[in-house]
Short mmCIF file of C-alpha atoms and ligand atoms in Angstrom, two decimals:
data_model
loop_
_atom_site.label_atom_id
_atom_site.label_comp_id
_atom_site.label_asym_id
_atom_site.label_seq_id
_atom_site.Cartn_x
_atom_site.Cartn_y
_atom_site.Cartn_z
CA MET Y 1 106.38 80.20 111.92
CA ALA Y 2 107.83 78.40 108.93
CA GLU Y 3 105.80 75.46 107.80
CA LYS Y 4 107.57 72.16 108.35
CA ASN Y 5 108.57 70.05 105.35
CA LYS Y 6 107.10 72.27 102.66
CA PRO Y 7 108.87 74.00 99.73
CA GLU Y 8 109.62 77.69 100.28
CA LEU Y 9 106.88 79.95 99.10
CA PRO Y 10 107.53 82.47 96.16
CA SER Y 11 108.18 86.15 96.97
CA LEU Y 12 104.95 88.06 97.90
CA ALA Y 13 103.47 91.40 97.09
CA CYS Y 14 100.14 92.51 98.71
CA VAL Y 15 97.89 95.17 97.33
CA ILE Y 16 95.15 96.31 99.57
CA LEU Y 17 92.16 97.89 97.72
CA ALA Y 18 90.63 100.72 99.78
CA ALA Y 19 89.36 103.30 97.28
CA GLY Y 20 85.68 102.60 97.69
CA GLN Y 21 83.63 105.32 99.38
CA GLY Y 22 82.06 103.10 102.02
CA THR Y 23 78.74 105.15 101.86
CA ARG Y 24 76.85 102.67 103.82
CA MET Y 25 78.79 103.40 107.04
CA ARG Y 26 77.08 106.91 106.87
CA SER Y 27 80.33 108.47 108.23
CA GLU Y 28 82.79 111.31 107.86
CA LEU Y 29 85.55 108.76 108.43
CA PRO Y 30 86.76 106.69 105.57
CA LYS Y 31 85.36 103.20 106.23
CA VAL Y 32 88.73 101.55 106.54
CA LEU Y 33 89.66 103.80 109.40
CA HIS Y 34 86.74 102.71 111.54
CA PRO Y 35 88.32 100.91 114.48
CA LEU Y 36 88.12 97.32 115.28
CA ALA Y 37 89.58 96.13 118.64
CA GLY Y 38 90.81 99.78 119.00
CA VAL Y 39 92.73 99.74 115.72
CA PRO Y 40 91.60 101.04 112.33
CA MET Y 41 90.36 98.13 110.31
CA ILE Y 42 92.91 98.41 107.50
CA LYS Y 43 95.62 97.99 110.05
CA HIS Y 44 94.38 94.42 110.70
CA VAL Y 45 94.81 93.82 107.01
CA LEU Y 46 98.21 95.31 106.94
CA LYS Y 47 99.23 93.30 109.94
CA ALA Y 48 98.12 89.88 108.35
CA CYS Y 49 100.10 90.91 105.37
CA ALA Y 50 103.08 92.02 107.15
CA GLU Y 51 103.40 88.79 109.07
CA LEU Y 52 104.29 87.07 105.80
CA LYS Y 53 107.16 89.59 105.28
CA PRO Y 54 106.07 90.43 101.75
CA GLU Y 55 108.64 92.09 99.45
CA ARG Y 56 106.22 94.85 98.75
CA ILE Y 57 102.80 96.09 100.20
CA VAL Y 58 100.67 98.90 98.37
CA VAL Y 59 97.46 100.47 99.49
CA VAL Y 60 95.07 101.73 96.85
CA ILE Y 61 93.09 104.76 98.02
CA GLY Y 62 90.61 107.24 96.43
CA PRO Y 63 91.36 111.01 95.85
CA GLY Y 64 91.41 113.01 99.19
CA MET Y 65 91.93 109.95 101.40
CA ASP Y 66 94.88 111.56 103.16
CA ALA Y 67 93.81 110.20 106.54
CA VAL Y 68 94.13 106.67 105.26
CA GLU Y 69 97.55 107.51 103.76
CA ASN Y 70 98.61 108.78 107.19
CA ALA Y 71 97.18 105.86 109.01
CA VAL Y 72 99.05 103.37 106.97
CA SER Y 73 102.33 105.32 106.63
CA PRO Y 74 105.09 104.23 105.74
CA THR Y 75 103.25 101.82 103.49
CA PRO Y 76 103.07 103.30 100.06
CA CYS Y 77 99.76 104.41 98.57
CA VAL Y 78 98.49 104.91 95.08
CA VAL Y 79 95.48 106.73 94.08
CA GLN Y 80 92.70 105.41 91.96
CA PHE Y 81 91.30 108.57 90.61
CA GLU Y 82 87.72 107.17 89.71
CA PRO Y 83 86.18 104.14 91.20
CA LEU Y 84 85.81 102.15 88.02
CA GLY Y 85 85.91 98.79 89.75
CA THR Y 86 88.21 96.41 91.50
CA GLY Y 87 90.19 95.46 88.37
CA ASP Y 88 90.92 99.05 87.65
CA ALA Y 89 91.87 99.59 91.44
CA LEU Y 90 94.58 96.81 91.05
CA LYS Y 91 95.73 98.37 87.86
CA ALA Y 92 96.61 101.54 89.64
CA ALA Y 93 99.00 99.69 91.80
CA LEU Y 94 100.92 98.21 88.75
CA PRO Y 95 103.66 100.89 88.81
CA GLN Y 96 104.49 99.86 92.41
CA LEU Y 97 104.83 96.32 91.29
CA LYS Y 98 107.30 97.02 88.39
CA GLY Y 99 110.07 94.37 88.29
CA PHE Y 100 108.36 92.21 90.90
CA LYS Y 101 108.29 88.52 90.47
CA GLY Y 102 106.22 86.07 92.43
CA ASP Y 103 102.72 86.12 93.90
CA VAL Y 104 100.52 89.21 93.94
CA ILE Y 105 97.66 88.99 96.44
CA ALA Y 106 94.89 91.60 96.12
CA LEU Y 107 92.70 92.00 99.15
CA PHE Y 108 90.14 94.51 100.61
CA GLY Y 109 90.77 97.07 103.20
CA ASP Y 110 87.26 96.40 104.52
CA ALA Y 111 87.74 92.71 105.18
CA PRO Y 112 89.84 92.78 108.36
CA LEU Y 113 89.60 89.39 109.72
CA VAL Y 114 91.94 87.98 107.08
CA THR Y 115 94.72 85.93 108.64
CA ARG Y 116 98.29 85.15 107.56
CA GLU Y 117 97.18 81.57 107.35
CA ALA Y 118 94.46 82.42 104.84
CA LEU Y 119 97.08 84.13 102.67
CA THR Y 120 99.49 81.23 102.93
CA THR Y 121 96.69 78.88 101.85
CA LEU Y 122 96.39 80.87 98.73
CA GLN Y 123 100.03 80.74 98.05
CA ARG Y 124 100.29 77.07 98.73
CA LYS Y 125 97.50 76.44 96.39
CA ARG Y 126 99.17 78.30 93.64
CA GLN Y 127 102.48 76.33 94.33
CA GLU Y 128 100.55 72.95 94.16
CA THR Y 129 98.42 73.70 91.01
CA ASP Y 130 100.61 76.15 89.15
CA ALA Y 131 97.49 78.21 88.77
CA THR Y 132 97.73 81.76 87.30
CA VAL Y 133 94.87 82.93 89.52
CA VAL Y 134 93.82 81.46 93.11
CA VAL Y 135 90.61 82.73 94.50
CA ALA Y 136 89.53 82.61 98.16
CA ALA Y 137 86.26 80.74 98.05
CA PHE Y 138 83.58 80.37 100.76
CA LYS Y 139 80.09 79.23 101.25
CA PRO Y 140 78.02 82.16 102.88
CA GLU Y 141 74.56 81.54 104.27
CA ASP Y 142 73.34 84.24 102.06
CA THR Y 143 75.00 84.08 98.64
CA SER Y 144 73.16 87.09 97.17
CA PRO Y 145 75.71 89.82 97.04
CA TYR Y 146 78.76 87.58 96.08
CA GLY Y 147 80.35 86.61 92.91
CA ARG Y 148 79.62 82.90 92.00
CA LEU Y 149 82.51 80.50 91.33
CA VAL Y 150 81.97 78.38 88.37
CA LEU Y 151 83.91 75.14 88.50
CA ASP Y 152 84.66 72.88 85.49
CA GLY Y 153 84.42 69.06 85.50
CA LYS Y 154 87.99 68.77 86.92
CA GLY Y 155 87.05 71.03 89.98
CA GLU Y 156 89.05 73.80 88.53
CA LEU Y 157 87.79 77.39 88.51
CA ALA Y 158 86.32 78.28 85.09
CA ALA Y 159 84.91 81.85 85.79
CA ILE Y 160 83.62 84.14 88.35
CA VAL Y 161 80.15 85.59 87.56
CA GLU Y 162 79.28 88.74 89.51
CA ALA Y 163 75.86 88.71 91.30
CA ALA Y 164 74.59 91.48 89.11
CA ASP Y 165 75.41 89.49 86.02
CA ALA Y 166 74.32 85.98 87.12
CA ASP Y 167 71.60 83.97 85.51
CA ALA Y 168 69.30 81.76 87.55
CA ASP Y 169 71.61 78.78 87.31
CA GLU Y 170 74.60 80.70 88.23
CA CYS Y 171 72.61 82.28 91.15
CA ALA Y 172 72.15 78.90 92.50
CA ILE Y 173 75.89 78.18 92.89
CA ALA Y 174 76.71 77.96 96.67
CA LEU Y 175 80.48 78.65 96.33
CA CYS Y 176 81.28 82.26 96.46
CA ASN Y 177 84.26 84.65 95.83
CA GLY Y 178 85.52 85.82 99.28
CA GLY Y 179 87.21 88.76 97.56
CA ILE Y 180 90.94 87.87 98.08
CA MET Y 181 92.71 86.91 94.92
CA LEU Y 182 96.21 85.73 94.12
CA PHE Y 183 97.89 86.20 90.72
CA ASP Y 184 101.08 85.22 89.10
CA ALA Y 185 102.90 88.55 88.94
CA ALA Y 186 104.18 87.81 85.45
CA LYS Y 187 100.77 87.49 83.95
CA LEU Y 188 98.87 90.13 85.89
CA PRO Y 189 99.52 93.19 83.79
CA SER Y 190 98.28 91.50 80.54
CA LEU Y 191 95.24 90.08 82.34
CA LEU Y 192 94.30 93.78 83.77
CA ASP Y 193 94.78 95.15 80.29
CA GLN Y 194 92.28 92.78 78.83
CA LEU Y 195 89.47 93.68 81.31
CA ARG Y 196 86.33 95.34 79.76
CA ASN Y 197 83.54 97.11 81.53
CA GLU Y 198 80.61 95.66 79.55
CA ASN Y 199 78.64 94.31 82.39
CA ALA Y 200 75.68 95.17 84.59
CA LYS Y 201 77.76 97.67 86.80
CA LYS Y 202 79.87 99.16 84.00
CA GLU Y 203 82.83 98.32 86.04
CA PHE Y 204 86.36 96.78 85.39
CA TYR Y 205 85.76 93.55 87.50
CA LEU Y 206 88.92 92.03 88.92
CA THR Y 207 87.09 88.82 88.93
CA ASP Y 208 87.02 88.65 85.01
CA CYS Y 209 90.74 87.72 85.15
CA VAL Y 210 89.68 84.22 85.81
CA GLY Y 211 87.78 83.82 82.55
CA LEU Y 212 90.56 85.65 80.67
CA ALA Y 213 93.25 83.45 82.14
CA ARG Y 214 91.35 80.37 81.31
CA ALA Y 215 90.89 81.67 77.77
CA GLY Y 216 94.68 81.94 77.51
CA GLY Y 217 95.00 78.26 78.41
CA ASP Y 218 96.06 78.84 82.06
CA ILE Y 219 94.81 77.09 85.24
CA CYS Y 220 92.70 78.95 87.86
CA ALA Y 221 92.05 77.42 91.41
CA VAL Y 222 90.05 77.87 94.42
CA ALA Y 223 91.26 77.83 98.07
CA ILE Y 224 88.43 77.35 100.55
CA MET Y 225 88.17 79.76 103.46
CA SER Y 226 85.88 80.28 106.46
CA ALA Y 227 83.12 82.99 106.16
CA ASN Y 228 84.86 84.89 108.94
CA GLU Y 229 88.23 85.16 107.16
CA VAL Y 230 86.79 87.01 104.17
CA LEU Y 231 84.08 88.79 106.15
CA GLY Y 232 83.57 92.25 104.60
CA ILE Y 233 82.29 95.23 106.53
CA ASN Y 234 79.86 97.64 104.72
CA THR Y 235 77.61 98.70 107.68
CA ARG Y 236 78.04 99.59 111.35
CA VAL Y 237 76.02 96.32 112.06
CA GLU Y 238 78.70 94.23 110.24
CA LEU Y 239 81.37 96.27 112.09
CA ALA Y 240 79.76 95.25 115.42
CA HIS Y 241 79.52 91.77 114.16
CA ALA Y 242 83.33 91.73 113.27
CA GLU Y 243 84.12 93.29 116.75
CA LYS Y 244 82.40 90.41 118.36
CA LEU Y 245 84.33 87.74 116.45
CA ILE Y 246 87.71 89.49 116.95
CA GLN Y 247 87.16 89.94 120.73
CA GLN Y 248 86.44 86.08 120.89
CA THR Y 249 89.63 85.56 119.22
CA ILE Y 250 91.81 87.76 121.35
CA ARG Y 251 90.20 86.46 124.60
CA ARG Y 252 90.82 82.93 123.54
CA GLN Y 253 94.46 83.73 122.75
CA PHE Y 254 94.99 85.38 126.03
CA MET Y 255 93.44 82.46 128.10
CA LEU Y 256 95.62 79.98 126.26
CA GLN Y 257 98.61 82.17 127.18
CA GLY Y 258 97.87 81.98 130.77
CA VAL Y 259 95.42 84.86 131.57
CA THR Y 260 92.38 84.13 133.72
CA LEU Y 261 89.12 85.83 132.44
CA ILE Y 262 86.35 85.24 134.83
CA ASP Y 263 83.65 86.00 132.40
CA PRO Y 264 85.43 86.40 129.02
CA ASP Y 265 82.46 87.82 127.09
CA THR Y 266 82.51 90.95 129.31
CA VAL Y 267 86.14 91.79 128.76
CA TYR Y 268 87.23 94.02 125.79
CA PHE Y 269 90.85 94.17 124.54
CA SER Y 270 92.62 96.03 121.76
CA ALA Y 271 94.47 94.33 119.01
CA ASP Y 272 97.84 95.73 120.48
CA THR Y 273 97.08 94.72 124.10
CA LYS Y 274 100.03 92.91 125.76
CA ILE Y 275 99.58 90.74 128.84
CA GLY Y 276 101.84 88.66 130.91
CA ARG Y 277 101.08 85.31 132.74
CA ASP Y 278 98.91 84.63 135.68
CA VAL Y 279 97.02 87.90 135.22
CA VAL Y 280 93.37 87.69 136.50
CA ILE Y 281 90.77 90.00 135.05
CA ALA Y 282 87.27 90.23 136.50
CA THR Y 283 84.13 91.00 134.81
CA ASN Y 284 83.26 94.10 132.73
CA VAL Y 285 86.70 95.53 131.96
CA TYR Y 286 87.70 97.54 128.97
CA ILE Y 287 91.11 97.72 127.71
CA GLY Y 288 91.69 100.41 125.02
CA PRO Y 289 94.66 100.84 122.82
CA GLY Y 290 98.36 100.88 124.15
CA VAL Y 291 97.95 98.78 127.22
CA GLU Y 292 100.65 96.56 128.63
CA ILE Y 293 99.97 94.45 131.71
CA ALA Y 294 102.79 92.52 133.40
CA ASP Y 295 102.73 89.12 135.07
CA ARG Y 296 100.43 88.49 138.09
CA VAL Y 297 98.39 91.70 137.92
CA GLN Y 298 94.82 91.67 139.16
CA ILE Y 299 92.35 93.74 137.48
CA ASN Y 300 88.93 93.82 139.24
CA SER Y 301 85.63 94.59 137.81
CA PHE Y 302 84.44 97.69 135.99
CA CYS Y 303 87.97 99.14 135.09
CA HIS Y 304 88.81 101.18 132.01
CA LEU Y 305 92.36 101.30 130.83
CA GLU Y 306 94.07 103.21 127.95
CA GLN Y 307 97.79 103.73 126.98
CA VAL Y 308 99.02 102.51 130.31
CA ARG Y 309 101.58 100.12 131.53
CA VAL Y 310 100.70 98.10 134.61
CA GLU Y 311 103.77 96.35 136.38
CA GLU Y 312 103.98 92.97 138.16
CA ALA Y 313 101.38 92.13 140.69
CA ALA Y 314 99.72 95.45 140.83
CA ILE Y 315 96.00 95.43 141.91
CA ILE Y 316 93.59 97.53 139.90
CA GLY Y 317 90.03 98.50 140.66
CA PRO Y 318 87.18 97.77 141.02
CA PHE Y 319 85.89 100.93 139.21
CA ALA Y 320 89.37 102.38 138.46
CA ARG Y 321 90.16 104.46 135.35
CA LEU Y 322 93.69 104.44 134.06
CA ARG Y 323 94.23 107.21 131.32
CA PRO Y 324 97.01 107.63 128.94
CA GLY Y 325 100.60 108.21 129.83
CA SER Y 326 100.40 106.25 133.09
CA VAL Y 327 102.70 103.60 134.47
CA ILE Y 328 101.45 101.81 137.57
CA GLY Y 329 104.33 100.28 139.44
CA ALA Y 330 104.90 96.69 140.68
CA GLY Y 331 102.61 95.75 143.57
CA ALA Y 332 100.86 99.11 143.63
CA HIS Y 333 97.12 99.33 144.42
CA ILE Y 334 94.62 101.54 142.59
CA GLY Y 335 91.30 101.18 144.11
CA ASN Y 336 87.66 102.16 143.55
CA PHE Y 337 86.71 105.45 141.95
CA VAL Y 338 90.33 106.40 141.37
CA GLU Y 339 91.37 108.15 138.10
CA ILE Y 340 94.93 108.19 137.15
CA LYS Y 341 96.19 110.36 134.14
CA ASN Y 342 99.69 110.85 132.88
CA THR Y 343 101.21 109.74 136.16
CA GLU Y 344 103.94 107.43 137.18
CA VAL Y 345 102.91 105.47 140.25
CA GLY Y 346 105.91 104.02 142.20
CA GLN Y 347 106.20 100.40 143.41
CA GLY Y 348 103.94 99.56 146.26
CA ALA Y 349 102.21 102.85 146.25
CA LYS Y 350 98.45 102.83 147.41
CA ILE Y 351 95.74 105.00 145.99
CA ASN Y 352 92.85 103.10 147.17
CA HIS Y 353 89.86 105.33 147.26
CA LEU Y 354 88.07 108.25 145.42
CA SER Y 355 91.09 110.07 144.06
CA TYR Y 356 92.09 112.07 140.90
CA ILE Y 357 95.95 111.93 140.36
CA GLY Y 358 96.93 113.60 137.00
CA ASP Y 359 100.18 114.85 135.70
CA ALA Y 360 101.90 113.53 138.66
CA PHE Y 361 104.81 111.43 140.02
CA VAL Y 362 103.93 109.24 143.03
CA GLY Y 363 107.07 107.69 144.76
CA SER Y 364 107.25 104.22 145.94
CA LYS Y 365 105.31 103.24 149.01
CA ALA Y 366 103.43 106.35 149.07
CA ASN Y 367 100.04 106.13 150.73
CA ILE Y 368 97.50 108.51 149.12
CA GLY Y 369 94.39 108.89 151.42
CA ALA Y 370 90.82 108.83 150.16
CA GLY Y 371 89.72 111.84 148.37
CA THR Y 372 93.11 113.12 147.44
CA ILE Y 373 93.11 115.48 144.26
CA THR Y 374 95.85 116.88 142.34
CA CYS Y 375 94.64 120.25 141.08
CA ASN Y 376 96.72 120.02 137.92
CA TYR Y 377 94.72 122.64 135.73
CA ASP Y 378 94.53 126.47 136.35
CA GLY Y 379 92.13 126.96 133.37
CA PHE Y 380 94.88 127.61 130.97
CA ARG Y 381 97.83 125.06 131.59
CA LYS Y 382 98.41 121.70 133.17
CA HIS Y 383 100.91 121.61 136.12
CA LEU Y 384 102.87 118.85 137.72
CA THR Y 385 102.63 117.44 141.14
CA HIS Y 386 105.59 115.51 142.66
CA ILE Y 387 104.89 113.14 145.62
CA GLY Y 388 107.88 111.60 147.22
CA ALA Y 389 108.55 108.02 148.26
CA ASN Y 390 107.12 106.75 151.62
CA THR Y 391 104.84 109.85 151.96
CA PHE Y 392 101.44 109.78 153.76
CA ILE Y 393 98.81 112.02 152.15
CA GLY Y 394 95.93 112.62 154.53
CA SER Y 395 92.38 112.02 153.11
CA ASN Y 396 90.73 114.76 151.24
CA THR Y 397 94.00 116.53 150.47
CA ALA Y 398 93.99 118.99 147.51
CA LEU Y 399 97.62 119.24 145.94
CA VAL Y 400 97.58 122.49 143.97
CA ALA Y 401 100.15 122.07 141.21
CA PRO Y 402 102.93 122.81 140.62
CA VAL Y 403 103.82 121.46 143.93
CA LYS Y 404 106.14 119.05 145.44
CA VAL Y 405 105.97 116.78 148.53
CA GLY Y 406 109.30 115.53 149.78
CA ASP Y 407 110.11 111.88 150.63
CA GLY Y 408 108.71 110.67 153.96
CA ALA Y 409 106.48 113.75 154.43
CA TYR Y 410 103.01 113.59 156.04
CA ILE Y 411 100.01 115.75 155.14
CA GLY Y 412 97.24 116.27 157.49
CA ALA Y 413 93.76 115.34 156.22
CA GLY Y 414 91.65 118.05 154.54
CA SER Y 415 94.88 120.16 153.71
CA VAL Y 416 95.05 122.34 150.67
CA ILE Y 417 98.77 122.18 149.74
CA THR Y 418 100.04 125.16 147.82
CA MET Y 419 103.68 125.18 148.88
CA GLU Y 420 106.57 122.72 148.89
CA VAL Y 421 106.39 120.22 151.81
CA PRO Y 422 110.06 119.36 152.56
CA ALA Y 423 111.12 115.71 153.21
CA ASN Y 424 110.00 114.30 156.44
CA THR Y 425 107.83 117.26 157.45
CA LEU Y 426 104.37 117.28 158.73
CA ALA Y 427 102.12 119.87 156.73
CA VAL Y 428 98.66 120.78 157.89
CA ALA Y 429 96.98 123.37 155.81
CA ARG Y 430 93.40 123.85 157.05
CA GLY Y 431 91.49 125.95 159.45
CA ARG Y 432 92.23 125.02 163.16
CA GLN Y 433 89.52 123.16 165.14
CA ALA Y 434 87.79 125.25 167.68
CA ASN Y 435 85.83 123.55 170.50
CA ILE Y 436 83.21 125.74 172.42
CA GLU Y 437 82.28 123.88 175.60
CA ASP Y 438 78.65 123.21 176.27
CA TRP Y 439 77.53 125.20 173.24
CA ALA Y 440 75.46 122.48 171.98
CA ARG Y 441 73.34 122.02 175.26
CA ARG Y 442 72.72 125.69 175.40
CA PHE Y 443 71.68 125.89 171.84
CA ARG Y 444 69.12 123.08 172.20
CA GLU Y 445 67.65 124.75 175.28
CA GLN Y 446 67.31 128.12 173.53
CA GLN Y 447 65.59 126.48 170.60
CA ALA Y 448 63.06 124.59 172.81
CA ALA Y 449 62.21 127.89 174.76
CA GLN Y 450 61.65 129.78 171.50
CA LYS Y 451 59.37 127.00 170.25
CA LYS Y 452 57.10 127.18 173.42
CA GLU Y 453 56.83 131.05 173.32
CA GLY Y 454 55.80 130.84 169.51
C1 LIG Q 1 83.81 91.93 95.30
C2 LIG Q 1 84.00 90.89 94.04
C3 LIG Q 1 82.93 89.74 94.38
C4 LIG Q 1 83.11 89.16 95.80
C5 LIG Q 1 83.02 90.23 96.84
C6 LIG Q 1 83.47 89.76 98.20
C7 LIG Q 1 84.70 92.14 92.22
C8 LIG Q 1 84.21 92.58 90.85
N1 LIG Q 1 83.60 91.50 92.86
O1 LIG Q 1 82.52 92.55 95.03
O2 LIG Q 1 83.09 88.75 93.47
O3 LIG Q 1 82.23 88.21 96.02
O4 LIG Q 1 83.94 91.22 96.57
O5 LIG Q 1 83.14 90.75 99.18
O6 LIG Q 1 85.74 92.21 92.57
N2 LIG Q 1 87.42 99.04 95.37
C9 LIG Q 1 88.30 100.00 94.90
N3 LIG Q 1 88.11 100.76 93.76
C10 LIG Q 1 86.97 100.38 93.05
C11 LIG Q 1 86.08 99.41 93.53
C12 LIG Q 1 86.29 98.82 94.68
O7 LIG Q 1 89.46 100.28 95.65
O8 LIG Q 1 86.72 101.07 92.02
C13 LIG Q 1 87.65 98.34 96.66
C14 LIG Q 1 86.64 98.80 97.73
O9 LIG Q 1 87.06 99.86 98.60
C15 LIG Q 1 86.61 97.49 98.57
C16 LIG Q 1 86.92 96.36 97.48
O10 LIG Q 1 87.65 96.99 96.50
O11 LIG Q 1 87.47 97.47 99.61
C17 LIG Q 1 85.74 95.51 97.08
O12 LIG Q 1 84.89 96.39 96.35
P1 LIG Q 1 83.36 96.19 96.35
O13 LIG Q 1 82.61 97.29 95.54
O14 LIG Q 1 82.87 96.00 97.77
O15 LIG Q 1 82.99 94.80 95.72
P2 LIG Q 1 81.98 93.81 95.69
O16 LIG Q 1 80.80 94.26 94.99
O17 LIG Q 1 81.57 93.54 97.20
MG1 LIG Q 2 81.95 94.49 98.97
#
């Protein structure tokens, strides 16, 4: 959304620093790939950047971080060969910024709650102040790990002192560096060239650019952010905290867009979830990645959905599991203890109780009886089941795939269907019932007599 009555912002380049090891996650997976709302955390950062339509985006990764490169593709990556500090990391991206004029924002791949608004605030600040560097400032409850922002008498930013290098007075400063920094692209290469690593961590601190810019007579400014906007993730405890925050945001957005959540705190969404209007979601529902839910759908309690499209006014659950590759047609009913995988369910079809329908097509208005199972796997391969429109599949039917049931066919309960059932045919595939008259009475008498004798 263009901001009204405000001058246009300069061109933007975003550099996402993600070369750090993330050792405190204690994980095989690079930290920035840990999912948040079902999506790798670095993708949230990329999304916030992309919303501003930057001229360039670059991700700085460490050696061997191919998985990160794949996850962010087609965004270009550069490798910082040794983790020599945030200043050195940004320097690694300079070749990708050649010829770029405008604002360069450096942000962190492990701070995924950043918003486009936060980034715009930094750009506005530079526009208003003509600063060479603008720093995202915040006031954390616990300041101890953060760089402290030293302001001068005019309220301009004079320096950033890293926690490890701060003296007692500096430690007492409440205003801290949130980590996101904006630079005038024209000045950035010379500032990075001047960085030295004579400090407590023996690192090239990006934050030293502030002192260097000031020494060169330039202005530096701060833009105040909320603690959540700059929240960094170092451990799985912080990951869970970020998940809580992001879920709250997504739930609120959906409710404001016309989705009823009966108990919002118990419903989990993914960052890419799409939902129409007048959808009602009951308690304890998990919506994984790749889910689209159309208008007027009702999702009852305890459902699990992943990579599925649910069309208008369908009713799902309670206790339904919709697995990847499925489409649930308009007005269809998927009931309790039903699992659907890689299946297209036609309009108005009903699969209401205790079924597994996988690798199948279910025609419109088909009625699938309780306990129906598609036997889709022979131990080696998966096979398809085609169930025509307006069919009636009796309870406890096993459909041994590959198999086809023609439109309008009936299947007797308890059948094991191994051959095609032509349209409008009744198929019964089970042992015939045998009734032996008076058998039960004779049996009871025999048993009673034996008991007396014994
Ligand atoms: C940084 C800031 C600090 C700020 C804090 C906010 C510096 C010197 N300090 O400290 O002022 O309060 O963030 O959270 O910038 N990275 C690389 N290559 C490196 C080092 C880091 O790519 O050589 C990346 C990391 O992957 C991470 C980010 O840069 O995403 C920040 O690095 P980190 O070591 O966490 O910086 P902090 O010490 O937290
Ligand atoms: Mg950090």
